[in-house]
PDB file of C-alpha atoms and ligand atoms in Angstrom:
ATOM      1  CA  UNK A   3      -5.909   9.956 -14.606  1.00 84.00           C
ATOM      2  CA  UNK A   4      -3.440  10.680 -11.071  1.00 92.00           C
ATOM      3  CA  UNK A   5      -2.396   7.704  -9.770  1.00 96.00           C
ATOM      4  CA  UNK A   6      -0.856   8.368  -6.711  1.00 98.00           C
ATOM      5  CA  UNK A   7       1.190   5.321  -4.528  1.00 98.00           C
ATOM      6  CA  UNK A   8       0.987   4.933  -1.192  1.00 98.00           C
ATOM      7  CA  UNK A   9       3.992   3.127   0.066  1.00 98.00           C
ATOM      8  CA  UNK A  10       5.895   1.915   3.328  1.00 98.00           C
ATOM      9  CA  UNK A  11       5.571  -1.344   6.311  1.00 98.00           C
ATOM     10  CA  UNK A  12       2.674  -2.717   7.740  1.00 97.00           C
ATOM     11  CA  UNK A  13       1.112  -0.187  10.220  1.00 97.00           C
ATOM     12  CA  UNK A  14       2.699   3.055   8.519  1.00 98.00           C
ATOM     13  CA  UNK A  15      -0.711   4.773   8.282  1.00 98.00           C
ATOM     14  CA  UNK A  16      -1.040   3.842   4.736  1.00 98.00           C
ATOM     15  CA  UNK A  17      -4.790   3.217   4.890  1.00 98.00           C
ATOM     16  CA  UNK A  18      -5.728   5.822   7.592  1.00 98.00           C
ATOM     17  CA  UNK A  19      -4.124   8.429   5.062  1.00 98.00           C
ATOM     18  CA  UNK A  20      -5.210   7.019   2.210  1.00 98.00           C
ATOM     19  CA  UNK A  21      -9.119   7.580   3.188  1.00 98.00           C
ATOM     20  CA  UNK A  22      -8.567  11.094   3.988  1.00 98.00           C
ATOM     21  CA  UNK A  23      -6.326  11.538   0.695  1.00 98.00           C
ATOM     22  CA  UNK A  24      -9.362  10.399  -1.285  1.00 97.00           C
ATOM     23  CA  UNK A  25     -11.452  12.073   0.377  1.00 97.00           C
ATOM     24  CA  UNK A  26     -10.000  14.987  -0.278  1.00 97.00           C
ATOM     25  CA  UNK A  27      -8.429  14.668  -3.890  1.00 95.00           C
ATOM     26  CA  UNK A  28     -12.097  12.642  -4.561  1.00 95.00           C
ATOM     27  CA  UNK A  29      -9.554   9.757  -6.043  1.00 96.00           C
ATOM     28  CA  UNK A  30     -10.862   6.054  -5.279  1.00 96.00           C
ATOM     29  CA  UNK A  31      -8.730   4.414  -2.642  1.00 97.00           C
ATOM     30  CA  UNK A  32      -7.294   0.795  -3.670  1.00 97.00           C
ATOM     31  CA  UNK A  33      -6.188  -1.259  -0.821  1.00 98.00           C
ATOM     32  CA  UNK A  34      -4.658  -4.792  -2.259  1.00 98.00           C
ATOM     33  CA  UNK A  35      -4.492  -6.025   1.682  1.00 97.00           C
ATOM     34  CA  UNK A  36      -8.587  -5.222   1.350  1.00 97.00           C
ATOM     35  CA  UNK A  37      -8.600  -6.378  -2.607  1.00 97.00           C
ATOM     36  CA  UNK A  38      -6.424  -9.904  -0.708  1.00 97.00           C
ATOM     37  CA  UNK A  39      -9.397  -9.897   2.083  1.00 96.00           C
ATOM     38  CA  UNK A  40     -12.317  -9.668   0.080  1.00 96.00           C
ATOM     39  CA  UNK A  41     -11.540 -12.364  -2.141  1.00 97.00           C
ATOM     40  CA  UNK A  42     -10.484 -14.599   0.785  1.00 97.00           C
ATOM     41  CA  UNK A  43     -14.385 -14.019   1.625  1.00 97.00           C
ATOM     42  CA  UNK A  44     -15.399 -15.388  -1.918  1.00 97.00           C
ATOM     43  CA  UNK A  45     -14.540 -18.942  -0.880  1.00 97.00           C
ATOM     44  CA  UNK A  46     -12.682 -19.401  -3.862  1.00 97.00           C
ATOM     45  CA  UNK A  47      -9.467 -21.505  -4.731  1.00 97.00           C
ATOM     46  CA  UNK A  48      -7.380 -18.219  -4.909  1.00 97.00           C
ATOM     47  CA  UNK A  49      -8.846 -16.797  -1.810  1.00 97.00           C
ATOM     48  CA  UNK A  50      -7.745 -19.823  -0.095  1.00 97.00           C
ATOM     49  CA  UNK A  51      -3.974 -20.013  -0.894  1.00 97.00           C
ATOM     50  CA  UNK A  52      -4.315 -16.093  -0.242  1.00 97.00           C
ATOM     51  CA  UNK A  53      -5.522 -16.946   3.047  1.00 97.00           C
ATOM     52  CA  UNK A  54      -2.650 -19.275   4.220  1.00 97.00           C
ATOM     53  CA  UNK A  55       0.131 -16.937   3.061  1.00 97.00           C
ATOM     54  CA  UNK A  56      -1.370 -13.417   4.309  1.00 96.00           C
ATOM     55  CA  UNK A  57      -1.766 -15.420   7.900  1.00 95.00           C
ATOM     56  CA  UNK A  58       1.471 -16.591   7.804  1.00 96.00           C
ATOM     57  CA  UNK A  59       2.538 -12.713   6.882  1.00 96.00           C
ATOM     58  CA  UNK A  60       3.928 -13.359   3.415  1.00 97.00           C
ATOM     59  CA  UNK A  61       3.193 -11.835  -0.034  1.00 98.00           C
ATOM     60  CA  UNK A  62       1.111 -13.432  -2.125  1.00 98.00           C
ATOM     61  CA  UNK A  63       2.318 -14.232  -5.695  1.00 98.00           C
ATOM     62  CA  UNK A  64       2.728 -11.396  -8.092  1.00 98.00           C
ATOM     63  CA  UNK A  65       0.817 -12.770 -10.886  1.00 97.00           C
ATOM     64  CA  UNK A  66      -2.002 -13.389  -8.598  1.00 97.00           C
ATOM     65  CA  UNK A  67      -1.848  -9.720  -6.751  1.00 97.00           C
ATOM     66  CA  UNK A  68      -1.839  -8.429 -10.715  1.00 96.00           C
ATOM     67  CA  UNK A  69      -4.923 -10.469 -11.376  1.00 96.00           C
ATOM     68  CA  UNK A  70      -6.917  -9.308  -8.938  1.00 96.00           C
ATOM     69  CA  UNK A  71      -5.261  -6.064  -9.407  1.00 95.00           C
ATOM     70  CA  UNK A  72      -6.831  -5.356 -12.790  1.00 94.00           C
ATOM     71  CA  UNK A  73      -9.826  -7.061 -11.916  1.00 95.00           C
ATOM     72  CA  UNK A  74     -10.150  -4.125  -9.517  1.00 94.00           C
ATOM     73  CA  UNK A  75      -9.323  -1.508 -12.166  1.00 91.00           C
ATOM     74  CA  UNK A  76     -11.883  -2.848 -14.479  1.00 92.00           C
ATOM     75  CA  UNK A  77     -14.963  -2.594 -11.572  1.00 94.00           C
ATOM     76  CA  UNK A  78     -14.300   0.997 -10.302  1.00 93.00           C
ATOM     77  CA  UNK A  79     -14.334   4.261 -11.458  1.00 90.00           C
ATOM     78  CA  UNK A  80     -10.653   5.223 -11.552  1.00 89.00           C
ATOM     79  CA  UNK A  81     -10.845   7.626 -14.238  1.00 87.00           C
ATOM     80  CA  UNK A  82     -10.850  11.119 -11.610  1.00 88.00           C
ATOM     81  CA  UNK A  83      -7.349   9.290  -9.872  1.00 93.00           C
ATOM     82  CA  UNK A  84      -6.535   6.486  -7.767  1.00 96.00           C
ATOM     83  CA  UNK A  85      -4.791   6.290  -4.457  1.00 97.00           C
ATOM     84  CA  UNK A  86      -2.910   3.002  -4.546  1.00 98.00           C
ATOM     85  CA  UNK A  87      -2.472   1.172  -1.314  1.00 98.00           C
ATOM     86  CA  UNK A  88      -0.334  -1.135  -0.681  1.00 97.00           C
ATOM     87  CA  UNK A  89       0.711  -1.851  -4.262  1.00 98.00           C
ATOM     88  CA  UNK A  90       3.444  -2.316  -5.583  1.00 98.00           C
ATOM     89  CA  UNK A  91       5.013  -4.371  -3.115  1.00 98.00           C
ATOM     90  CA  UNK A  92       7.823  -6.109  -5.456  1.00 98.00           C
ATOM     91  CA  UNK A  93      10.118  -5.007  -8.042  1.00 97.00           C
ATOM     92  CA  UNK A  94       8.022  -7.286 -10.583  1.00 97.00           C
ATOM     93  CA  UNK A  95       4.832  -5.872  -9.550  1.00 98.00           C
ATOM     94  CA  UNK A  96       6.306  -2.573 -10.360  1.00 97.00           C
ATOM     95  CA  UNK A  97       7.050  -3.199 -13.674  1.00 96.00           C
ATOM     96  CA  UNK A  98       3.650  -4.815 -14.421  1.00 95.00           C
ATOM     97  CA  UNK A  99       1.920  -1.957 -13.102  1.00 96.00           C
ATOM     98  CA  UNK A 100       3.465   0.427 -15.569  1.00 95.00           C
ATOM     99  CA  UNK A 101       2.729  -1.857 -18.403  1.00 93.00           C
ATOM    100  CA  UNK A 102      -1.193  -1.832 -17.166  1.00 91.00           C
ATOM    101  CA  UNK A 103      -1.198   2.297 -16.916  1.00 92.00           C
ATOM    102  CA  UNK A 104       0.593   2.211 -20.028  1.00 91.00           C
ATOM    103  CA  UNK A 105      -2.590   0.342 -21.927  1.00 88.00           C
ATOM    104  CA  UNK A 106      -4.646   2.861 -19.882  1.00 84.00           C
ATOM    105  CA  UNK A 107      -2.748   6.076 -21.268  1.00 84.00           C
ATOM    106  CA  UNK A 108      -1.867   6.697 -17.457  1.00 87.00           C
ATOM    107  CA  UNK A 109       1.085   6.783 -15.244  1.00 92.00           C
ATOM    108  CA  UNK A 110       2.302   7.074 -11.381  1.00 96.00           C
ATOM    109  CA  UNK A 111       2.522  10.618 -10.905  1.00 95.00           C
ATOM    110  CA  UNK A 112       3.917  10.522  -7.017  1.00 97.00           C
ATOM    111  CA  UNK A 113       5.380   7.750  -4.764  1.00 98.00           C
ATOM    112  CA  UNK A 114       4.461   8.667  -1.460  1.00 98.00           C
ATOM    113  CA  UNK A 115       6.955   6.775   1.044  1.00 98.00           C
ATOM    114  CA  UNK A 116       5.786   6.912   4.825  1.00 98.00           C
ATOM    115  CA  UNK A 117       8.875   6.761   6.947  1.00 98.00           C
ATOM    116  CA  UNK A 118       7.781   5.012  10.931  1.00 98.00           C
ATOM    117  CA  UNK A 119      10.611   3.372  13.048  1.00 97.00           C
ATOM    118  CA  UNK A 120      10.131  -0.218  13.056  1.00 96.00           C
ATOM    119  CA  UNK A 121       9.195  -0.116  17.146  1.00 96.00           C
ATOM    120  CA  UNK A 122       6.756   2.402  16.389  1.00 97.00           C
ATOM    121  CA  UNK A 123       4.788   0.319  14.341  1.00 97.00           C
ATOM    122  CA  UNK A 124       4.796  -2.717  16.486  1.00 97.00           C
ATOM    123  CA  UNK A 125       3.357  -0.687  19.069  1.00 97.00           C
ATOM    124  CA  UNK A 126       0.760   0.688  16.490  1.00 97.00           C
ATOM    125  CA  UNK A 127      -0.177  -3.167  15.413  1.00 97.00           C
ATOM    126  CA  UNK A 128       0.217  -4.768  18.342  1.00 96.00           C
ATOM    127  CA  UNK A 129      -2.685  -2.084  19.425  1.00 96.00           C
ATOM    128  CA  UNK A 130      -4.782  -2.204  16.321  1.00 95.00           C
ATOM    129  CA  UNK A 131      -4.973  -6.436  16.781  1.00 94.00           C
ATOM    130  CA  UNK A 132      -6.906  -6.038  20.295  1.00 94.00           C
ATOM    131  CA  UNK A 133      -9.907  -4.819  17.698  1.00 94.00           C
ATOM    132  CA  UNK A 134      -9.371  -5.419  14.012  1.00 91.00           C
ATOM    133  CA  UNK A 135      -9.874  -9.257  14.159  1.00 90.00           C
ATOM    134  CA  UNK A 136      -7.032  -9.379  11.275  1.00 90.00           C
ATOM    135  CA  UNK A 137      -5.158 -12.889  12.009  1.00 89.00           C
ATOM    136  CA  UNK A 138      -2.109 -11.181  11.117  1.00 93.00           C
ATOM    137  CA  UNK A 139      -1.922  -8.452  13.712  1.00 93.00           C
ATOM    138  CA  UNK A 140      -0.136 -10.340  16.676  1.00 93.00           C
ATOM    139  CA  UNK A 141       3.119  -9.699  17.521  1.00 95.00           C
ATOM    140  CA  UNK A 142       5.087 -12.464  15.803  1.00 95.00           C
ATOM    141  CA  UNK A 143       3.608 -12.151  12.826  1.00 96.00           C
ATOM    142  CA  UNK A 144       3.846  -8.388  12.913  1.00 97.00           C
ATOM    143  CA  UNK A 145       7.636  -8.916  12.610  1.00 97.00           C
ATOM    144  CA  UNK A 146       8.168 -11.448  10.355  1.00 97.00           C
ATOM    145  CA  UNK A 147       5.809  -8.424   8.218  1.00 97.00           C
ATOM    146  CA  UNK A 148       8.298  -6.179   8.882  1.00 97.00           C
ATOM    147  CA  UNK A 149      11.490  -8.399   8.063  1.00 97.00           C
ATOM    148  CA  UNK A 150       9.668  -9.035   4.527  1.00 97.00           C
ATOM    149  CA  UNK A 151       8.723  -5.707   3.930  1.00 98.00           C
ATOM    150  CA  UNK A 152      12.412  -4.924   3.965  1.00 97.00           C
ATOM    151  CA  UNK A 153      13.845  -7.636   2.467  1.00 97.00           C
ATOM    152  CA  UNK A 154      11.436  -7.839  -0.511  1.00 96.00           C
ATOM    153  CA  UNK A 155       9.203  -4.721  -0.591  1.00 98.00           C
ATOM    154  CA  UNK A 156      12.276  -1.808   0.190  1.00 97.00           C
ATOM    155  CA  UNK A 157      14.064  -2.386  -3.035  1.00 97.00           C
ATOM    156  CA  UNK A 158      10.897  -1.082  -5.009  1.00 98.00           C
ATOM    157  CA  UNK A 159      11.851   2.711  -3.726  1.00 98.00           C
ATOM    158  CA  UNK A 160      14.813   2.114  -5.938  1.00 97.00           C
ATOM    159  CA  UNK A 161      12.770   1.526  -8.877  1.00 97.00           C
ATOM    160  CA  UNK A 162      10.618   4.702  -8.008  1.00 98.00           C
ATOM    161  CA  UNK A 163      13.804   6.937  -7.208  1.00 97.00           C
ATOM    162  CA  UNK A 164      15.078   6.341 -10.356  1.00 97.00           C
ATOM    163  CA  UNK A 165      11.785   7.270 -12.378  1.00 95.00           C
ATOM    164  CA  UNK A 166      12.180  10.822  -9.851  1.00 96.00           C
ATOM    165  CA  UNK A 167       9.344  10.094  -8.487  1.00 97.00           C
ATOM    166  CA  UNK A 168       9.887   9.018  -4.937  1.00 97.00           C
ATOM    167  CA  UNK A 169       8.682  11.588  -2.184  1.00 97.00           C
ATOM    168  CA  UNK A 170       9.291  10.602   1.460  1.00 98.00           C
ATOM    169  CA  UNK A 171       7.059  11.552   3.838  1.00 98.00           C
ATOM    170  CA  UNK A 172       7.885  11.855   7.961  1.00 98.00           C
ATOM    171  CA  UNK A 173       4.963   9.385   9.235  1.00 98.00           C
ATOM    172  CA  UNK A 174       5.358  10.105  12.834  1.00 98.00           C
ATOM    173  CA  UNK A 175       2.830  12.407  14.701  1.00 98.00           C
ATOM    174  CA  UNK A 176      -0.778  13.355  14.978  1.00 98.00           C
ATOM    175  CA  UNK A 177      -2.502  11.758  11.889  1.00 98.00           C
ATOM    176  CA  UNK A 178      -3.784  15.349  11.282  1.00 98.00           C
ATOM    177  CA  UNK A 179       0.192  16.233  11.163  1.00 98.00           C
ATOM    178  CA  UNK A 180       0.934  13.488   8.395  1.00 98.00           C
ATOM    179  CA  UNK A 181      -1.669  14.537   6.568  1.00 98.00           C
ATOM    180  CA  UNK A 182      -0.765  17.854   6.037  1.00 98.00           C
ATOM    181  CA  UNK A 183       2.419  17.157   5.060  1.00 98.00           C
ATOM    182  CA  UNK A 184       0.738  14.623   2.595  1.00 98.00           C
ATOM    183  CA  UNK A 185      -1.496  17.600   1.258  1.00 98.00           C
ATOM    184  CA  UNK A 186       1.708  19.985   0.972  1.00 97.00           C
ATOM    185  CA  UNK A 187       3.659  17.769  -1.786  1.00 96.00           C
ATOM    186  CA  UNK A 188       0.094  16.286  -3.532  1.00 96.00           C
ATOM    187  CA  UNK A 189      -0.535  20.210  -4.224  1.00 95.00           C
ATOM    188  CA  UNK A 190       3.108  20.459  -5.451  1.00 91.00           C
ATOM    189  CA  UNK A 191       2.579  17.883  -7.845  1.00 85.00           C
ATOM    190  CA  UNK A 192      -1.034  18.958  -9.177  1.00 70.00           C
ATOM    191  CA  UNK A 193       0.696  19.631 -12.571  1.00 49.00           C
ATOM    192  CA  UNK A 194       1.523  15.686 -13.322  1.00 48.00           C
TER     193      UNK A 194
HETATM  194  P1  AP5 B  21      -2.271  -4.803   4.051  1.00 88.84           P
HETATM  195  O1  AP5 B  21      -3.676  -4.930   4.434  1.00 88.84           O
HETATM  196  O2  AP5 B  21      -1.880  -3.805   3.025  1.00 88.84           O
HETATM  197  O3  AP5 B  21      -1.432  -4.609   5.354  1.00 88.84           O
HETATM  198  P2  AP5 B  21      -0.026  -3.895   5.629  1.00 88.84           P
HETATM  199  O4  AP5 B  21       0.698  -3.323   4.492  1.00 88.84           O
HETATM  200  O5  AP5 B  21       0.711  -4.906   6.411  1.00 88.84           O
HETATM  201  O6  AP5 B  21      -0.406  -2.635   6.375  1.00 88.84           O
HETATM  202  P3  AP5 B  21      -1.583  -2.344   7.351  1.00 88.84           P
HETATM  203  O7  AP5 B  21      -2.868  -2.294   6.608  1.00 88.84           O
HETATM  204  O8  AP5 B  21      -1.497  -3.262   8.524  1.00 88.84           O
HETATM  205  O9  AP5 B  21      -1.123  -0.909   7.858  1.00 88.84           O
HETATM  206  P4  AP5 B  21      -1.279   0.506   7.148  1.00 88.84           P
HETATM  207  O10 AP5 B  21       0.040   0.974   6.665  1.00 88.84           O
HETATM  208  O11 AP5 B  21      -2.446   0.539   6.220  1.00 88.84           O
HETATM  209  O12 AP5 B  21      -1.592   1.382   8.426  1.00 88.84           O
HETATM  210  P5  AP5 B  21      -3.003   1.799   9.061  1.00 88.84           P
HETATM  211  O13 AP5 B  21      -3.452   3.074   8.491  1.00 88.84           O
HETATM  212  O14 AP5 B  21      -3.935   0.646   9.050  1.00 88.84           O
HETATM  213  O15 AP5 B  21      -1.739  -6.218   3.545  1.00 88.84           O
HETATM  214  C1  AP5 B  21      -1.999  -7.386   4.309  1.00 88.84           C
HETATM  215  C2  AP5 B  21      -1.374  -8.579   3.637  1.00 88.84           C
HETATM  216  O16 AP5 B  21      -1.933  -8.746   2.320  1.00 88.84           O
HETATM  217  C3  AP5 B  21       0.137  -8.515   3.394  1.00 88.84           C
HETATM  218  O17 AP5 B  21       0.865  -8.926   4.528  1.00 88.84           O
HETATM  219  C4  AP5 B  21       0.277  -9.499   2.234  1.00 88.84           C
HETATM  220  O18 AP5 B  21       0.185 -10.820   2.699  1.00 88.84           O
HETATM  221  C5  AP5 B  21      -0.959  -9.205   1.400  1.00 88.84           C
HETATM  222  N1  AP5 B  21      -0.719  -8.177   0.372  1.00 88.84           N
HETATM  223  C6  AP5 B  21      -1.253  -6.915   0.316  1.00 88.84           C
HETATM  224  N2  AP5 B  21      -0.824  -6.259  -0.764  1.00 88.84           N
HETATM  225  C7  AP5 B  21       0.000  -7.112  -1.424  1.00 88.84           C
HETATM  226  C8  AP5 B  21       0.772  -7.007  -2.595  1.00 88.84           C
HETATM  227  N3  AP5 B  21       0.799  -5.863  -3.320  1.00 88.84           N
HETATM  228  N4  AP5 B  21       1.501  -8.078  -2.980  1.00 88.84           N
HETATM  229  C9  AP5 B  21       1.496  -9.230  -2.276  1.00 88.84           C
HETATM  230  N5  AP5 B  21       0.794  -9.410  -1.130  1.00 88.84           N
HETATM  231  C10 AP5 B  21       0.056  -8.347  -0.712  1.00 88.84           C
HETATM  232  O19 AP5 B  21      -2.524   2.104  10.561  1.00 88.84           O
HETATM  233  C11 AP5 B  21      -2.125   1.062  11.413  1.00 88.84           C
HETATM  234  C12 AP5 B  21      -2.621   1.345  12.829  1.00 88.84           C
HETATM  235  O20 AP5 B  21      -1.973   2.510  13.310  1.00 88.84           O
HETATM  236  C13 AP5 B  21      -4.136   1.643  12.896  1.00 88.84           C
HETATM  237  O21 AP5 B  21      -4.646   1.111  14.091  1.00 88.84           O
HETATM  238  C14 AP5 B  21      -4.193   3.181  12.898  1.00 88.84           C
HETATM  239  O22 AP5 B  21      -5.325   3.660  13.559  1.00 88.84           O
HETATM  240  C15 AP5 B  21      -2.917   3.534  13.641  1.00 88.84           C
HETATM  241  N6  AP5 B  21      -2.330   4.803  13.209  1.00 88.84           N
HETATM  242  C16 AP5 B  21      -2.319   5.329  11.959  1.00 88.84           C
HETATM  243  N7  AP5 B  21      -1.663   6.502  11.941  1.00 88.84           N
HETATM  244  C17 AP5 B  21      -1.241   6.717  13.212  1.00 88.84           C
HETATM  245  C18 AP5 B  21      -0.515   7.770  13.843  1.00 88.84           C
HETATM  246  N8  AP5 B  21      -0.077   8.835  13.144  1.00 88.84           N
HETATM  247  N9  AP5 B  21      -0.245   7.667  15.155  1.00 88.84           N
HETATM  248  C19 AP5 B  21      -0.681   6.577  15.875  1.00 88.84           C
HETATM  249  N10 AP5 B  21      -1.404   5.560  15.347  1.00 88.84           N
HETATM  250  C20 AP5 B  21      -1.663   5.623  14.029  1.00 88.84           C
HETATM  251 MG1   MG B  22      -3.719  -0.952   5.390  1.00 88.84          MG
END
């Protein structure tokens, strides 16, 4: 089983290229923002304290993003790959996703990091919120994203770069451009 990450801040193209990557690669695409969203729709007692943190632009707990997490794993089909999206957002989450591979004789076989200047993708949100309806794409919210994405999402290319397996990827462009340079280093890496 691949199990390719998708990483980087809000609004880096990390859905948009994950669709086309499992398109392609026929891997199923995990979003934990969509994972977060669909549960919110259940009504239930976890959907609701997702609900207040995600509008508010925080994480939600880790122990509650691994529950649904593996809820996830055990309703799909993940066994021709899985594009990750999203996930893992903290150091902790890291760890507890190699412990669930490990039960599952997998493991990560590429970190795919999408570099986009932090202006860039405030234009690219502020954009996206005239449509999507998400509470969390207006502009305040959109930074206080960004300020937690670095503060408690960055240090998890550390954990990555030390396992080698950390590839960063320019995310500026055409989305066409991205995603060849997406395709270039996920044909590289067939062999893992
Ligand atoms: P999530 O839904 O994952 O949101 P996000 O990470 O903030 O990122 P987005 O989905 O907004 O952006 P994206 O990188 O997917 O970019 P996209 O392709 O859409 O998470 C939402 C919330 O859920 C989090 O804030 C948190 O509260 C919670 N959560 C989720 N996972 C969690 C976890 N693991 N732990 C704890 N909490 C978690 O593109 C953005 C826009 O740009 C689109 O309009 C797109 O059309 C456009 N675009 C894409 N590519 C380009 C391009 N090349 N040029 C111009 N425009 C482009
Ligand atoms: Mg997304």
């Amino acid at each position: 089983m691949r199990v390719v990450l998708i990483f980087g801040p809000p609004g880096s193209g990390k859905g948009t290229q994950s669709e086309k990557i499992a398109e392609k690669y026929s891997f199923a695409h995990v979003s934990t923002g969509d994972v977060i969203r669909a549960e919110i729709a259940t009504g239930s007692e976890d959907g609701k304290l997702a609900k207040a943190l995600i509008e508010d632009g925080q994480l939600i707990p880790d122990d509650l993003m691994i529950t649904l997490l593996l809820r996830c794993f055990n309703e799909i089909d993940i066994s021709c790959g899985v594009i990750l999206d999203g996930f893992p957002r903290t150091v902790l989450q890291a760890q507890g996703l190699k412990a669930l591979l490990r039960e599952r004789d997998g493991e990560v076989s590429i970190m795919l990091d999408m570099k986009v200047p932090d202006e860039e993708i405030v234009e690219r949100l502020v954009l996206r919120g005239e449509t999507s309806g998400r509470s969390d794409d207006n502009e305040d919210i959109i930074r206080k994203r960004i300020k937690i994405y670095h503060e408690k999402t960055e240090p998890v290319l550390e954990f990555y770069k030390k396992e080698g397996l950390l590839c960063s990827i320019d995310g500026t462009g055409t989305i066409e451009e991205i995603f060849e340079r997406i395709c270039i280093v996920l044909d590289q890496s067939t062999s893992k």
